Coordinates of C-alpha atoms in Angstrom, one line a residue:
Chain A
D252 CA 0.0 0.0 0.0
A253 CA 1.1 3.5 -0.7
K254 CA 1.4 5.1 2.8
T255 CA 0.9 8.7 3.9
T256 CA 1.0 10.3 7.3
Q257 CA -1.3 13.0 8.4
P258 CA -2.2 14.5 11.8
P259 CA -5.5 13.0 13.0
S260 CA -7.1 16.3 13.8
M261 CA -6.7 20.1 13.4
D262 CA -8.6 23.2 14.4
C263 CA -8.8 26.4 12.4
A264 CA -10.5 29.7 13.1
E265 CA -13.1 30.7 10.5
G266 CA -11.6 33.1 8.0
R267 CA -8.1 32.0 8.6
A268 CA -5.9 29.8 6.4
A269 CA -6.0 26.1 7.1
N270 CA -2.7 24.4 6.4
L271 CA -3.0 20.6 6.3
P272 CA 0.3 18.7 6.2
C273 CA 1.0 15.3 4.7
N274 CA 4.1 13.1 4.6
H275 CA 4.6 10.8 1.7
S276 CA 8.2 9.9 1.9
T277 CA 7.9 6.7 -0.2
I278 CA 6.4 8.5 -3.2
S279 CA 8.2 7.7 -6.5
G280 CA 9.1 10.2 -9.2
N281 CA 6.0 9.8 -11.4
E282 CA 3.4 9.5 -8.8
Y283 CA 1.0 12.4 -8.2
V284 CA -0.3 13.5 -4.8
Y285 CA -4.0 13.8 -4.6
W286 CA -6.1 15.4 -1.9
Y287 CA -9.8 14.6 -1.2
R288 CA -12.2 15.6 1.5
Q289 CA -15.2 13.9 3.0
I290 CA -17.9 16.0 4.6
H291 CA -19.7 14.0 7.3
S292 CA -20.7 10.7 5.6
Q293 CA -20.9 12.0 2.1
G294 CA -18.8 10.6 -0.7
P295 CA -15.3 11.9 -0.8
Q296 CA -14.7 14.9 -3.0
Y297 CA -11.7 15.6 -5.1
I298 CA -9.8 18.8 -4.2
I299 CA -6.5 19.1 -6.0
H300 CA -3.5 17.1 -7.2
G301 CA 0.1 17.8 -8.2
L302 CA 3.4 16.2 -9.2
K303 CA 6.2 18.6 -8.5
N304 CA 5.0 22.2 -8.9
N305 CA 2.7 24.0 -6.6
E306 CA -0.8 24.0 -7.8
T307 CA -3.8 26.2 -7.1
N308 CA -7.5 26.0 -8.1
E309 CA -10.7 27.5 -6.9
M310 CA -10.8 25.3 -3.8
A311 CA -7.3 25.2 -2.5
S312 CA -3.5 25.4 -3.0
L313 CA -1.1 22.6 -2.9
I314 CA 2.5 23.1 -1.9
I315 CA 4.9 20.2 -2.6
T316 CA 8.4 20.2 -1.2
E317 CA 11.3 20.0 -3.6
D318 CA 12.1 16.4 -2.5
R319 CA 8.4 15.6 -2.9
K320 CA 8.4 13.8 0.4
S321 CA 5.7 16.0 1.8
S322 CA 3.0 18.4 0.9
T323 CA 0.7 20.9 2.4
L324 CA -2.9 21.6 1.4
I325 CA -3.9 25.2 2.0
L326 CA -7.5 26.4 2.3
P327 CA -6.9 30.2 2.2
H328 CA -10.0 31.4 4.0
A329 CA -11.6 28.5 5.9
T330 CA -15.3 28.5 6.3
L331 CA -17.6 26.3 8.5
R332 CA -18.4 24.4 5.4
D333 CA -14.8 23.3 5.1
T334 CA -15.2 21.2 8.3
A335 CA -14.4 17.7 7.0
V336 CA -11.9 14.9 6.9
Y337 CA -9.1 15.6 4.5
Y338 CA -7.3 12.7 2.8
C339 CA -3.9 12.8 1.2
I340 CA -3.0 9.9 -1.1
F341 CA -0.6 9.0 -3.8
P342 CA -2.4 6.2 -5.6
G343 CA 0.2 4.9 -8.0
G344 CA -2.6 3.1 -9.8
Y345 CA -5.2 3.2 -7.0
Q346 CA -4.5 -0.5 -6.5
K347 CA -5.0 -1.5 -2.9
V348 CA -4.8 2.1 -1.8
T349 CA -6.7 2.9 1.3
F350 CA -7.5 6.5 2.3
G351 CA -6.5 6.0 5.9
I352 CA -8.2 8.1 8.5
G353 CA -7.0 11.4 7.2
T354 CA -7.1 14.7 9.1
K355 CA -10.3 15.8 10.7
L356 CA -10.4 19.6 10.2
Q357 CA -12.7 21.5 12.5
V358 CA -13.3 25.1 11.5
I359 CA -14.3 27.1 14.6
P360 CA -16.5 30.2 14.4
Chain B
D182 CA -24.6 15.5 -8.2
S183 CA -21.2 13.9 -8.9
G184 CA -22.4 11.9 -11.9
V185 CA -21.8 8.6 -10.1
T186 CA -25.1 7.0 -9.1
Q187 CA -25.4 4.4 -6.3
T188 CA -28.5 2.5 -5.4
P189 CA -30.0 1.8 -2.9
K190 CA -29.1 4.7 -0.6
H191 CA -30.1 2.8 2.4
L192 CA -30.6 -0.9 3.0
I193 CA -31.5 -2.7 6.2
T194 CA -31.3 -6.5 6.2
A195 CA -30.7 -9.4 8.5
T196 CA -27.7 -11.6 9.2
G197 CA -27.2 -14.4 6.7
Q198 CA -28.9 -12.5 3.9
R199 CA -27.6 -11.4 0.5
V200 CA -27.7 -7.9 -1.0
T201 CA -26.6 -6.3 -4.2
L202 CA -25.4 -2.7 -4.4
R203 CA -25.4 -1.0 -7.8
C204 CA -23.2 1.7 -9.2
S205 CA -23.4 3.6 -12.5
P206 CA -20.2 5.4 -13.3
R207 CA -19.9 9.0 -14.6
S208 CA -20.4 9.2 -18.3
G209 CA -17.2 8.4 -20.1
D210 CA -15.4 6.8 -17.1
L211 CA -14.2 3.3 -17.7
S212 CA -12.9 2.4 -14.2
V213 CA -15.1 1.6 -11.2
Y214 CA -13.8 1.2 -7.7
W215 CA -15.6 -0.1 -4.6
Y216 CA -14.7 1.1 -1.1
Q217 CA -16.1 0.1 2.4
Q218 CA -16.2 2.6 5.2
S219 CA -17.1 1.3 8.6
L220 CA -18.1 3.6 11.5
D221 CA -15.4 6.2 12.1
Q222 CA -13.0 4.3 9.9
G223 CA -11.1 5.2 6.7
L224 CA -12.1 4.1 3.3
Q225 CA -11.0 0.5 2.7
F226 CA -10.4 -0.4 -1.0
L227 CA -12.3 -3.5 -2.0
I228 CA -11.9 -3.9 -5.8
Q229 CA -11.4 -2.2 -9.1
Y230 CA -12.7 -2.9 -12.6
Y231 CA -11.6 -1.3 -15.8
N232 CA -13.7 -1.7 -18.9
G233 CA -15.2 -4.9 -17.6
E234 CA -12.1 -6.5 -16.3
E235 CA -11.0 -6.9 -12.7
R236 CA -7.8 -4.9 -12.3
A237 CA -7.1 -4.8 -8.6
K238 CA -8.3 -6.5 -5.5
G239 CA -8.0 -5.2 -2.0
N240 CA -9.1 -6.9 1.3
I241 CA -12.4 -8.1 -0.1
L242 CA -13.9 -10.9 1.7
E243 CA -14.7 -14.2 -0.1
R244 CA -18.4 -13.6 0.8
F245 CA -18.2 -10.4 -1.4
S246 CA -18.1 -10.4 -5.2
A247 CA -18.4 -7.8 -7.8
Q248 CA -18.6 -7.4 -11.6
Q249 CA -18.7 -4.7 -14.2
F250 CA -21.1 -5.1 -17.0
P251 CA -20.7 -4.2 -20.7
D252 CA -22.6 -0.9 -20.2
L253 CA -19.9 -0.2 -17.5
H254 CA -22.3 -0.2 -14.5
S255 CA -21.0 -2.4 -11.6
E256 CA -22.6 -4.4 -8.9
L257 CA -21.2 -5.4 -5.5
N258 CA -22.7 -8.6 -4.1
L259 CA -22.5 -9.2 -0.4
S260 CA -23.7 -12.6 0.9
S261 CA -24.0 -14.4 4.2
L262 CA -24.1 -11.0 5.8
E263 CA -22.7 -10.5 9.3
L264 CA -23.2 -7.6 11.8
G265 CA -19.7 -6.4 11.0
D266 CA -20.6 -5.8 7.4
S267 CA -22.7 -2.8 8.4
A268 CA -21.0 0.1 6.7
L269 CA -21.1 2.7 4.0
Y270 CA -20.2 1.3 0.6
F271 CA -18.9 3.8 -1.9
C272 CA -18.4 3.5 -5.5
A273 CA -16.0 5.7 -7.5
S274 CA -15.2 6.0 -11.1
S275 CA -12.4 7.4 -13.2
V276 CA -11.5 7.8 -16.8
G277 CA -8.4 5.7 -16.8
N278 CA -6.8 2.9 -15.0
S279 CA -3.7 4.3 -13.4
G280 CA -3.5 6.8 -10.6
S281 CA 0.0 7.6 -11.7
S282 CA -1.6 9.8 -14.4
G283 CA -2.3 13.3 -13.4
A284 CA -5.7 13.2 -15.0
N285 CA -7.1 10.2 -13.2
V286 CA -9.3 11.8 -10.6
L287 CA -11.7 9.6 -8.7
T288 CA -15.4 10.8 -8.6
F289 CA -17.3 9.2 -5.8
G290 CA -21.0 8.4 -5.5
A291 CA -23.1 9.3 -2.4
G292 CA -22.7 5.8 -1.0
S293 CA -25.0 3.0 0.0
R294 CA -25.5 2.6 3.8
L295 CA -25.9 -1.0 4.7
T296 CA -27.3 -2.0 8.1
V297 CA -27.2 -5.6 9.1
L298 CA -29.4 -6.5 12.1

């Protein structure tokens, strides 16, 4: 299995940036890092992915270290609706890849 | 609406019974993945199909089986149900087969909640 390490939980004040870290030290050179989130018991939702360069879309930014062993998902202005479990994975084919328990982000009013 | 349709949304059944969960992938997607999520647990990969063929198998029990049909919809069959099989079952679909590609994003359905009494 492709393993990632994330803190089990984080708090963030509403309106502030939420920075969610992920370690993926065993990632290989051609494997992308993907971030998903799951709000309550809904189906997980794709957020962003990247290979080497930093990426940004309408939902978030992804910062990948130069050695690619870790990355940080940034939600620039967290809202209460961003309260969710955030998963970092590098599927390498999605075979036998579990999403783990992710980081439970609680946005506080 | 993600474009991935799962039915039924909720299912309550008894131990020893058999159920079938159905998934219609997003239009144009060839891969279908099944995941199990027990209470407060992560998503556990069960099985993947690509264009009708099984491509990867996770920790899927022998009591469980799946298939993908020519129209690309998939069914997950759970038999001899036990209390511990109570969980959310998610289906996801993607265009391709490999997550190494930067374009192979998974789109998840809303899930089927199975309760075994």
